[in-house]
Every structure is written in C-alpha cells, then in structure tokens.
Amino acid sequence: MKAAVMRRNNAPLEIEEVTIDSPGPGEVLVRTAASGICHSELHVIEGGLPMPPPCILGHEPAGVVEEVGEGVTDFAPGDHVIGCISAFCGKCELCLKGKPHLCAGGETLQRPPEAGFRLSAADGSPILQFANLSSFAEKMLSHERALVKIRDDMPLDRAALIGCGVTTGLGAALNTARVEPGSTCVVIGCGGVGLSALQGCRIAGASRIIAVDTQPWKLELAQKLGASDVVDGSEGDPTLKVHELTGGGADYAFECIGLPVTVQQTVGMVKRGGAAVLVGVVPLGKMVELHIAEITLQEKRVLGSMMGSNRFRIDMPRYVDFYLDGRLKLDEMISARIGLADVNDALDKLRAGEAARQVIVFDA
Ligand SMILES: NC(=O)c1ccc[n+]([C@@H]2O[C@H](COP(=O)([O-])OP(=O)(O)OC[C@H]3O[C@@H](n4cnc5c(N)ncnc54)[C@H](O)[C@@H]3O)[C@@H](O)[C@H]2O)c1
Ligand SMILES: [Zn+2]
Ligand SMILES: [Zn+2]
C-alpha cells in the first residue's frame, strides 16, 4: 500500500510502498477512506512531540473494516469506523475510574515482539505506527480498542474530523470544562480544534462565545460556526478586549494553539472562579510563566484537556448524530480535500495558518 513516511524530522514526508501485516489477535485491518490533518502532526515533524522516525503519521481517520483478527467481536468486515489515539486497555486504574483517555495500559495494545511488525518498509525494516493508527496510508492495522463503529449514513470524509480535532474541541467544552448553559466562553485559536471547541460551547448553550485568531478569514468562519464576537489577536494583546466584552472576564477560556503567550492570555481572560482550559500542545520542555497569585486569590482553575477527556466509543457516535441532526457543522470546517501525494503541500499550508481542516481522501 502507499503511505507517507516520516524518514527524518523537519523534512518532507516520503510517499512509499509499505507492507502492512494481516490482523493478529485483537487487531482490525481498515481501509482508510479519509484522514484529517491535525496540527499535532507538525509537532511530531518538528520534534515538539518526540517520536522516532521512520514512522507514519496521521491520527484523524475514518474508514471501512476489511478484515478482523482472532477474538475480535465488536467489528466485522464492511463496518464503518473512526479511529482514535485514545485506545484503552479497559483494565488500568484510569480506565476503571472512567478516564480511559488517560489509559496507562497502552503497551498491552501493542503486538508482542514475536508477532512481527504491523508496518514495514520495502526492505523489511520496521516502520513505527503512530498511536495504533498511522492514517497517512491506504490501510491501517489497529488494535480494536482504537476504533469505534459508526452509522453507515455518515459521510466518511466528515467522520474523519471527529477522529481528533472535533472530539478534542467538543470534548474540551462538554467533558473537561462541562460548560453550563448561559456561560461566557472564549476560544483562542480557530483552527480545526478551536472551531470545534467553539461549537462545543454553542452546543452546551453558552450565552456568549468570543473567538480570537490572527487571521480575519478564520474569524469570519468562527462567526458562521457560532461565535457571537470576534477579536483579532494580531492587533495587540486580546486579553483587555475580552475583559471589556465580558465585563470582567469569561467563565471559560480555551487555548487551542499551543503558544506560551496565548496560554498566558487565556489565564488572564477568565474571571474569578473561571477556568482556563489548555488544549493546544506547547512543545515538550517549554516553560510558561503565569501570575500565580491571580490563580490562587481569584480561584482561577487551569485545566489540561487531553483529547477532549473522551470516552470515544460513547462520544464519537453522539458527535456523528450531532452532525446528521444539524447541530455540529463539519462541511464548513473542511478547507480542502486532497490526495495523499499532496500531503506535504497541505502541511505547509497548515504551518502557515492557511487552512482550517484539510482532509486526505483515498480512492475507494
Ligand atoms: N489536547 C489535545 O488532546 C490535542 C488534540 C489535538 C490537537 N491539539 C493541539 O491543538 C492545537 C491546535 O490544533 P489545530 O489542528 O486546530 O491547529 P491549527 O494550526 O489548525 O490552528 C491554530 C490556529 O491558531 C491561530 N493562531 C496562531 N497564532 C495565534 C495567536 N498568537 N493568537 C491567536 N490565534 C493564533 C492560527 O491562525 C490557527 O487558526 C495544536 O497545538 C495541536 O497540537 C491538542
Ligand atoms: Zn490531533
Ligand atoms: Zn487503561
């Protein structure tokens, strides 16, 4: 099969012929129909999220099951599925506490060494798989607990978005923050993740949603998706403007970029007792200075949000229903549908902030 392989950091991905194994016990072979391109791919390419090459990126997929391995009972050939990096072991303390998105038992979902590699290059050398998925490829060989079955009437190119960005953003609002109806919310960064957080706030019944971005066209898109106010972050520190608009700060502010300066702004934008929700990934090892007295004395809460605190087997089919009943808007979020061969161009566009979500669509 064809796949885009990261052979080195900070270099274009290489389109190669790659071998994918047959499903072993607990594994499912999926024909990738579509894969969204998330900013986290760039973090891996640029080294901010360490993952040794050679590896195949891509973690926002939807597809169709081709074959299932021994013992797989939840899936059958022909099933439509979404893949998620939050594969859960079902047995560790965090899974049993109802936080499977923080599962610590990931190694039990990997193959035993004697089973051989899931992915290998033409010369037989192993290629690392990204979080059980690696969807910049025509097929995926995943552990069954990285997949969820969805309705057949959901278009797969839009279903793909739910695999990461939508679940991350919607979940940040609905699961991590648990935004109450009537709340005031701010979303800083209106890419695929931020536009989804914004929609999560809208679905939760927020009274006011302020979108912040540095690109005017993203702010226009944010208004189409439910922002009541917009602030251009390139016109100086947006914190003051948010305080003006909200009369003293928001109940919730969502950082959806991953920059130290916008993390500081996010904490500054919430009012007494409010919550700053950190969704963007600040590259590993980078420190951020915060006014701690403000957090202590004003009881501000700073919440990390990993993959929208999901229980994806429950959340994703619900988000599919939200799309099909018109509450979740996905068509507007897709800037371009491309072929695998154009992945490097798409990554450049993402780096330059020129895209909301771009989706690789594979031939049927
Ligand atoms: N926590 C998680 O589980 C999780 C999951 C997925 C993605 N992420 C992270 O979320 C972040 C966003 O991902 P994405 O795919 O939406 O990225 P993106 O590149 O599509 O969006 C980022 C947006 O931020 C805007 N921006 C950049 N600098 C800004 C500034 N100074 N002020 C205001 N806006 C600014 C850009 O114009 C762009 O619209 C990334 O860091 C990604 O790694 C986290
Ligand atoms: Zn992602
Ligand atoms: Zn677990």
Short mmCIF file of C-alpha atoms and ligand atoms in Angstrom, two decimals:
data_model
loop_
_atom_site.label_atom_id
_atom_site.label_comp_id
_atom_site.label_asym_id
_atom_site.label_seq_id
_atom_site.Cartn_x
_atom_site.Cartn_y
_atom_site.Cartn_z
CA MET A 1 0.00 0.00 0.00
CA LYS A 2 1.02 3.64 -0.38
CA ALA A 3 1.88 5.66 2.74
CA ALA A 4 3.52 8.97 3.63
CA VAL A 5 6.57 8.07 5.73
CA MET A 6 8.42 10.47 8.04
CA ARG A 7 12.03 9.42 7.43
CA ARG A 8 13.58 12.45 9.22
CA ASN A 9 12.38 15.32 11.38
CA ASN A 10 11.90 18.68 9.64
CA ALA A 11 11.83 17.13 6.17
CA PRO A 12 9.00 16.41 3.73
CA LEU A 13 7.19 13.08 4.20
CA GLU A 14 8.07 10.50 1.57
CA ILE A 15 5.39 8.62 -0.34
CA GLU A 16 6.49 4.98 -0.28
CA GLU A 17 5.21 1.49 -0.91
CA VAL A 18 4.80 0.00 2.59
CA THR A 19 3.85 -3.50 3.75
CA ILE A 20 1.03 -3.85 6.24
CA ASP A 21 0.57 -7.20 8.02
CA SER A 22 -2.65 -9.22 8.36
CA PRO A 23 -4.61 -8.74 11.57
CA GLY A 24 -3.42 -10.73 14.57
CA PRO A 25 -5.47 -11.38 17.72
CA GLY A 26 -7.45 -8.28 18.72
CA GLU A 27 -6.49 -6.40 15.56
CA VAL A 28 -8.57 -4.93 12.75
CA LEU A 29 -7.45 -4.08 9.21
CA VAL A 30 -9.16 -0.92 7.99
CA ARG A 31 -9.21 0.61 4.51
CA THR A 32 -8.60 4.29 5.17
CA ALA A 33 -11.30 6.38 3.49
CA ALA A 34 -10.17 9.77 4.75
CA SER A 35 -7.73 11.32 7.20
CA GLY A 36 -7.81 14.86 8.54
CA ILE A 37 -4.53 16.70 9.07
CA CYS A 38 -4.13 17.95 12.65
CA HIS A 39 -1.53 20.43 13.89
CA SER A 40 -0.10 17.71 16.16
CA GLU A 41 1.43 16.13 13.02
CA LEU A 42 3.56 19.26 12.71
CA HIS A 43 4.63 18.98 16.36
CA VAL A 44 5.93 15.45 15.62
CA ILE A 45 7.65 16.52 12.39
CA GLU A 46 9.28 19.47 14.15
CA GLY A 47 10.29 17.41 17.21
CA GLY A 48 7.99 19.14 19.75
CA LEU A 49 6.27 15.79 20.31
CA PRO A 50 9.02 13.18 20.18
CA MET A 51 8.50 10.12 18.00
CA PRO A 52 11.48 8.46 16.34
CA PRO A 53 11.48 8.09 12.53
CA PRO A 54 10.79 6.18 10.42
CA CYS A 55 7.12 6.45 11.27
CA ILE A 56 3.80 7.03 9.54
CA LEU A 57 1.81 9.95 10.92
CA GLY A 58 -1.94 10.55 10.63
CA HIS A 59 -4.33 10.18 13.55
CA GLU A 60 -7.68 11.62 12.41
CA PRO A 61 -9.14 8.81 10.27
CA ALA A 62 -12.33 7.15 9.18
CA GLY A 63 -12.55 4.03 7.08
CA VAL A 64 -14.12 0.67 6.37
CA VAL A 65 -13.18 -2.61 8.07
CA GLU A 66 -11.62 -5.12 5.65
CA GLU A 67 -10.63 -7.97 7.94
CA VAL A 68 -10.67 -8.79 11.65
CA GLY A 69 -8.23 -10.87 13.69
CA GLU A 70 -8.86 -13.68 16.15
CA GLY A 71 -11.09 -12.79 19.07
CA VAL A 72 -12.44 -9.54 17.59
CA THR A 73 -16.18 -9.44 18.22
CA ASP A 74 -17.00 -5.70 18.09
CA PHE A 75 -16.27 -5.29 14.37
CA ALA A 76 -16.98 -7.14 11.12
CA PRO A 77 -15.85 -6.54 7.51
CA GLY A 78 -17.81 -3.68 5.96
CA ASP A 79 -18.27 -1.74 9.22
CA HIS A 80 -17.66 2.00 9.01
CA VAL A 81 -15.30 3.14 11.75
CA ILE A 82 -13.50 6.15 13.18
CA GLY A 83 -10.01 5.70 14.68
CA CYS A 84 -8.87 7.46 17.84
CA ILE A 85 -5.49 7.74 19.54
CA SER A 86 -7.20 7.18 22.92
CA ALA A 87 -7.03 3.38 22.74
CA PHE A 88 -7.98 1.99 26.16
CA CYS A 89 -6.88 -1.19 27.92
CA GLY A 90 -10.07 -1.38 29.98
CA LYS A 91 -8.18 -2.68 32.99
CA CYS A 92 -5.90 0.02 34.43
CA GLU A 93 -6.88 2.33 37.27
CA LEU A 94 -7.64 5.26 34.96
CA CYS A 95 -9.81 3.19 32.62
CA LEU A 96 -11.74 1.85 35.60
CA LYS A 97 -12.09 5.34 37.07
CA GLY A 98 -13.92 6.43 33.90
CA LYS A 99 -10.95 8.25 32.35
CA PRO A 100 -9.97 5.88 29.52
CA HIS A 101 -8.49 8.80 27.53
CA LEU A 102 -5.66 8.78 30.11
CA CYS A 103 -5.21 4.98 29.93
CA ALA A 104 -1.81 3.88 31.16
CA GLY A 105 -2.04 0.39 29.68
CA GLY A 106 -1.10 1.24 26.10
CA GLU A 107 1.61 -1.39 25.90
CA THR A 108 -1.00 -4.15 26.22
CA LEU A 109 -2.43 -2.92 22.90
CA GLN A 110 0.89 -3.29 21.06
CA ARG A 111 1.96 -6.51 19.40
CA PRO A 112 4.20 -8.95 21.26
CA PRO A 113 7.68 -8.90 19.64
CA GLU A 114 7.30 -12.44 18.25
CA ALA A 115 4.27 -11.33 16.19
CA GLY A 116 6.40 -9.22 13.82
CA PHE A 117 5.82 -5.63 12.74
CA ARG A 118 2.47 -4.14 11.83
CA LEU A 119 4.18 -1.88 9.27
CA SER A 120 7.42 -2.41 7.38
CA ALA A 121 9.38 -0.83 4.54
CA ALA A 122 10.15 -2.48 1.19
CA ASP A 123 13.43 -3.86 2.66
CA GLY A 124 11.59 -5.45 5.61
CA SER A 125 12.76 -2.93 8.22
CA PRO A 126 10.12 -1.79 10.73
CA ILE A 127 8.20 1.47 10.46
CA LEU A 128 6.74 2.84 13.68
CA GLN A 129 2.99 3.21 13.97
CA PHE A 130 1.51 6.44 15.37
CA ALA A 131 -0.80 5.64 18.29
CA ASN A 132 -2.29 2.45 16.80
CA LEU A 133 -3.36 4.38 13.68
CA SER A 134 -0.93 5.84 11.09
CA SER A 135 -3.65 7.04 8.77
CA PHE A 136 -1.48 8.80 6.17
CA ALA A 137 -1.70 5.41 4.47
CA GLU A 138 -4.18 3.49 2.35
CA LYS A 139 -4.77 0.99 5.17
CA MET A 140 -4.46 0.87 8.96
CA LEU A 141 -3.83 -2.13 11.19
CA SER A 142 -5.24 -1.06 14.54
CA HIS A 143 -5.99 -2.62 17.88
CA GLU A 144 -9.78 -2.93 18.07
CA ARG A 145 -9.82 -0.63 21.09
CA ALA A 146 -8.59 2.26 18.94
CA LEU A 147 -11.73 2.07 16.80
CA VAL A 148 -15.44 2.79 17.08
CA LYS A 149 -18.22 1.71 14.74
CA ILE A 150 -20.41 4.48 13.32
CA ARG A 151 -23.63 4.79 11.29
CA ASP A 152 -23.32 3.87 7.61
CA ASP A 153 -25.09 7.08 6.54
CA MET A 154 -22.31 9.31 7.92
CA PRO A 155 -20.03 10.58 5.10
CA LEU A 156 -16.54 9.27 5.88
CA ASP A 157 -14.61 12.43 4.95
CA ARG A 158 -16.53 14.36 7.61
CA ALA A 159 -16.44 11.43 10.05
CA ALA A 160 -12.63 11.61 9.89
CA LEU A 161 -12.65 15.06 11.53
CA ILE A 162 -14.31 13.53 14.57
CA GLY A 163 -11.24 11.26 14.98
CA CYS A 164 -9.20 14.00 16.63
CA GLY A 165 -10.00 17.71 16.19
CA VAL A 166 -13.74 17.58 16.77
CA THR A 167 -13.54 15.18 19.70
CA THR A 168 -10.74 17.28 21.22
CA GLY A 169 -12.58 20.59 20.86
CA LEU A 170 -16.14 19.48 21.60
CA GLY A 171 -14.91 17.35 24.47
CA ALA A 172 -12.88 20.22 25.97
CA ALA A 173 -16.15 22.15 26.33
CA LEU A 174 -18.55 19.29 27.10
CA ASN A 175 -16.35 16.88 29.10
CA THR A 176 -13.32 18.70 30.50
CA ALA A 177 -14.90 22.08 31.32
CA ARG A 178 -18.55 20.99 31.42
CA VAL A 179 -19.68 24.42 30.20
CA GLU A 180 -23.08 25.30 31.70
CA PRO A 181 -25.88 26.94 29.69
CA GLY A 182 -25.55 30.73 29.85
CA SER A 183 -21.76 30.72 30.33
CA THR A 184 -19.43 33.21 28.68
CA CYS A 185 -16.66 31.49 26.70
CA VAL A 186 -13.55 32.49 24.78
CA VAL A 187 -11.75 30.33 22.22
CA ILE A 188 -8.20 31.37 21.34
CA GLY A 189 -7.08 29.85 18.04
CA CYS A 190 -9.67 28.96 15.39
CA GLY A 191 -8.13 26.00 13.58
CA GLY A 192 -9.85 22.62 13.47
CA VAL A 193 -9.56 22.19 17.24
CA GLY A 194 -10.62 25.73 18.23
CA LEU A 195 -13.58 25.79 15.82
CA SER A 196 -14.70 22.53 17.44
CA ALA A 197 -14.29 23.93 20.97
CA LEU A 198 -16.39 26.88 19.84
CA GLN A 199 -19.10 24.52 18.60
CA GLY A 200 -18.92 22.58 21.88
CA CYS A 201 -19.62 25.84 23.75
CA ARG A 202 -22.52 26.58 21.38
CA ILE A 203 -23.99 23.09 21.81
CA ALA A 204 -23.64 23.45 25.62
CA GLY A 205 -25.75 26.63 25.45
CA ALA A 206 -23.10 29.32 26.09
CA SER A 207 -24.60 32.81 26.04
CA ARG A 208 -21.57 34.44 24.52
CA ILE A 209 -18.67 32.94 22.56
CA ILE A 210 -15.72 35.16 21.73
CA ALA A 211 -13.35 33.83 19.06
CA VAL A 212 -9.75 35.04 18.90
CA ASP A 213 -7.43 34.43 15.94
CA THR A 214 -4.83 36.39 14.00
CA GLN A 215 -6.39 35.66 10.59
CA PRO A 216 -9.51 37.62 9.60
CA TRP A 217 -10.89 34.77 7.44
CA LYS A 218 -10.74 32.39 10.43
CA LEU A 219 -12.74 34.90 12.45
CA GLU A 220 -15.39 35.05 9.70
CA LEU A 221 -15.57 31.26 9.73
CA ALA A 222 -15.84 31.30 13.53
CA GLN A 223 -18.87 33.60 13.23
CA LYS A 224 -20.51 31.17 10.80
CA LEU A 225 -19.99 28.38 13.33
CA GLY A 226 -21.47 30.28 16.27
CA ALA A 227 -19.08 32.94 17.62
CA SER A 228 -21.02 35.94 18.92
CA ASP A 229 -17.96 38.21 18.97
CA VAL A 230 -14.51 38.11 17.38
CA VAL A 231 -11.20 39.63 18.40
CA ASP A 232 -8.20 39.92 16.08
CA GLY A 233 -5.21 38.73 18.11
CA SER A 234 -2.77 40.44 15.75
CA GLU A 235 -3.98 43.85 16.97
CA GLY A 236 -2.20 43.61 20.33
CA ASP A 237 -2.97 41.61 23.48
CA PRO A 238 -6.62 40.43 23.20
CA THR A 239 -6.97 40.00 27.00
CA LEU A 240 -8.19 43.55 27.62
CA LYS A 241 -10.71 43.37 24.80
CA VAL A 242 -12.14 40.14 26.25
CA HIS A 243 -12.45 41.80 29.67
CA GLU A 244 -14.28 44.72 28.04
CA LEU A 245 -16.65 42.45 26.11
CA THR A 246 -17.45 40.25 29.11
CA GLY A 247 -17.43 42.93 31.80
CA GLY A 248 -14.57 41.42 33.79
CA GLY A 249 -13.56 38.12 32.22
CA ALA A 250 -15.09 34.93 30.84
CA ASP A 251 -16.33 31.85 32.68
CA TYR A 252 -14.26 29.64 30.39
CA ALA A 253 -11.35 30.29 28.02
CA PHE A 254 -9.95 27.59 25.74
CA GLU A 255 -6.36 27.82 24.47
CA CYS A 256 -6.33 25.96 21.14
CA ILE A 257 -2.92 26.93 19.70
CA GLY A 258 -0.08 25.80 21.98
CA LEU A 259 1.96 29.00 22.37
CA PRO A 260 3.29 30.21 25.74
CA VAL A 261 2.00 33.75 25.10
CA THR A 262 -1.56 32.62 24.33
CA VAL A 263 -1.54 30.32 27.38
CA GLN A 264 -0.78 33.42 29.47
CA GLN A 265 -3.54 35.37 27.69
CA THR A 266 -6.01 32.53 28.28
CA VAL A 267 -5.42 32.51 32.03
CA GLY A 268 -5.71 36.31 32.03
CA MET A 269 -9.06 36.21 30.20
CA VAL A 270 -11.04 34.23 32.78
CA LYS A 271 -12.85 35.84 35.66
CA ARG A 272 -12.74 34.96 39.35
CA GLY A 273 -13.60 31.28 39.73
CA GLY A 274 -13.40 30.76 35.96
CA ALA A 275 -11.47 28.05 34.13
CA ALA A 276 -8.65 28.31 31.60
CA VAL A 277 -8.69 25.10 29.56
CA LEU A 278 -5.38 24.20 27.90
CA VAL A 279 -5.96 22.25 24.70
CA GLY A 280 -3.10 23.39 22.42
CA VAL A 281 0.14 21.45 22.86
CA VAL A 282 3.07 23.62 23.97
CA PRO A 283 6.19 21.78 22.70
CA LEU A 284 7.62 19.42 25.31
CA GLY A 285 10.15 21.06 27.63
CA LYS A 286 8.92 24.65 27.06
CA MET A 287 8.07 26.55 30.27
CA VAL A 288 5.30 29.15 30.63
CA GLU A 289 5.29 31.84 33.34
CA LEU A 290 1.95 32.59 34.99
CA HIS A 291 0.79 35.11 37.62
CA ILE A 292 0.23 32.53 40.33
CA ALA A 293 -1.27 34.96 42.88
CA GLU A 294 -4.04 35.65 40.36
CA ILE A 295 -4.75 31.91 40.15
CA THR A 296 -4.66 31.45 43.94
CA LEU A 297 -6.51 34.56 45.12
CA GLN A 298 -9.10 34.56 42.34
CA GLU A 299 -9.54 30.80 42.43
CA LYS A 300 -8.92 30.52 38.72
CA ARG A 301 -8.71 26.94 37.56
CA VAL A 302 -6.20 25.83 34.94
CA LEU A 303 -7.36 22.57 33.35
CA GLY A 304 -5.39 20.35 30.98
CA SER A 305 -7.55 18.72 28.34
CA MET A 306 -6.30 15.58 26.60
CA MET A 307 -8.32 14.54 23.53
CA GLY A 308 -11.40 16.22 24.96
CA SER A 309 -11.41 13.94 28.03
CA ASN A 310 -13.18 11.48 25.74
CA ARG A 311 -14.82 8.14 26.15
CA PHE A 312 -14.74 7.91 22.38
CA ARG A 313 -16.85 4.79 22.00
CA ILE A 314 -19.68 6.82 23.56
CA ASP A 315 -18.77 10.33 22.38
CA MET A 316 -18.00 9.77 18.69
CA PRO A 317 -21.30 8.14 17.69
CA ARG A 318 -23.02 11.03 19.51
CA TYR A 319 -20.99 13.59 17.57
CA VAL A 320 -21.99 11.77 14.36
CA ASP A 321 -25.64 12.21 15.41
CA PHE A 322 -24.94 15.90 16.18
CA TYR A 323 -23.68 16.31 12.60
CA LEU A 324 -26.55 14.44 11.00
CA ASP A 325 -29.16 16.37 13.00
CA GLY A 326 -27.52 19.69 12.07
CA ARG A 327 -26.10 20.74 15.45
CA LEU A 328 -22.45 20.12 14.57
CA LYS A 329 -21.18 21.82 11.44
CA LEU A 330 -18.37 19.96 9.70
CA ASP A 331 -18.72 20.85 6.00
CA GLU A 332 -17.72 24.45 6.75
CA MET A 333 -14.58 23.30 8.57
CA ILE A 334 -13.10 21.49 5.55
CA SER A 335 -10.83 23.88 3.63
CA ALA A 336 -9.68 21.28 1.11
CA ARG A 337 -9.94 17.63 0.14
CA ILE A 338 -6.62 16.38 -1.23
CA GLY A 339 -4.88 13.21 -2.36
CA LEU A 340 -2.08 11.55 -0.34
CA ALA A 341 0.51 12.84 -2.84
CA ASP A 342 -0.29 16.42 -1.79
CA VAL A 343 0.26 15.87 1.94
CA ASN A 344 3.45 17.97 2.14
CA ASP A 345 1.79 20.93 0.48
CA ALA A 346 -1.09 20.58 2.95
CA LEU A 347 1.33 20.51 5.91
CA ASP A 348 2.94 23.73 4.60
CA LYS A 349 -0.49 25.37 4.39
CA LEU A 350 -1.29 24.26 7.95
CA ARG A 351 2.04 25.67 9.17
CA ALA A 352 1.23 28.99 7.50
CA GLY A 353 -2.25 29.10 9.06
CA GLU A 354 -3.84 28.97 5.62
CA ALA A 355 -6.24 26.10 6.33
CA ALA A 356 -8.96 25.15 8.82
CA ARG A 357 -9.11 21.38 8.31
CA GLN A 358 -7.64 19.68 5.24
CA VAL A 359 -8.69 16.10 4.59
CA ILE A 360 -6.81 13.46 2.64
CA VAL A 361 -9.36 11.43 0.71
CA PHE A 362 -8.32 7.98 -0.53
CA ASP A 363 -9.70 6.34 -3.64
CA ALA A 364 -12.42 3.80 -2.92
N1 LIG B 1 -5.00 18.41 23.79
C1 LIG B 1 -5.20 17.55 22.81
O1 LIG B 1 -5.58 16.43 23.05
C2 LIG B 1 -4.97 17.98 21.40
C3 LIG B 1 -5.53 17.24 20.34
C4 LIG B 1 -5.37 17.71 19.03
C5 LIG B 1 -4.63 18.84 18.78
N2 LIG B 1 -4.07 19.51 19.83
C6 LIG B 1 -3.29 20.74 19.64
O2 LIG B 1 -4.20 21.82 19.48
C7 LIG B 1 -3.53 22.88 18.79
C8 LIG B 1 -4.40 23.36 17.65
O3 LIG B 1 -4.52 22.36 16.65
P1 LIG B 1 -5.19 22.70 15.22
O4 LIG B 1 -5.06 21.46 14.42
O5 LIG B 1 -6.50 23.34 15.42
O6 LIG B 1 -4.14 23.78 14.69
P2 LIG B 1 -4.28 24.92 13.57
O7 LIG B 1 -2.91 25.25 13.15
O8 LIG B 1 -5.27 24.48 12.55
O9 LIG B 1 -4.96 26.14 14.36
C9 LIG B 1 -4.25 27.06 15.14
C10 LIG B 1 -4.95 28.42 14.98
O10 LIG B 1 -4.32 29.38 15.84
C11 LIG B 1 -4.23 30.62 15.17
N3 LIG B 1 -3.15 31.40 15.82
C12 LIG B 1 -1.81 31.24 15.69
N4 LIG B 1 -1.16 32.14 16.47
C13 LIG B 1 -2.11 32.85 17.12
C14 LIG B 1 -2.08 33.91 18.08
N5 LIG B 1 -0.93 34.39 18.55
N6 LIG B 1 -3.26 34.41 18.53
C15 LIG B 1 -4.45 33.93 18.07
N7 LIG B 1 -4.53 32.92 17.17
C16 LIG B 1 -3.38 32.40 16.69
C17 LIG B 1 -3.96 30.22 13.72
O11 LIG B 1 -4.32 31.27 12.82
C18 LIG B 1 -4.87 29.00 13.57
O12 LIG B 1 -6.17 29.37 13.13
C19 LIG B 1 -2.18 22.31 18.35
O13 LIG B 1 -1.19 22.67 19.31
C20 LIG B 1 -2.42 20.81 18.42
O14 LIG B 1 -1.23 20.09 18.59
C21 LIG B 1 -4.24 19.11 21.11
ZN ZN B 2 -4.77 15.63 16.57
ZN ZN B 3 -6.40 1.51 30.69
#
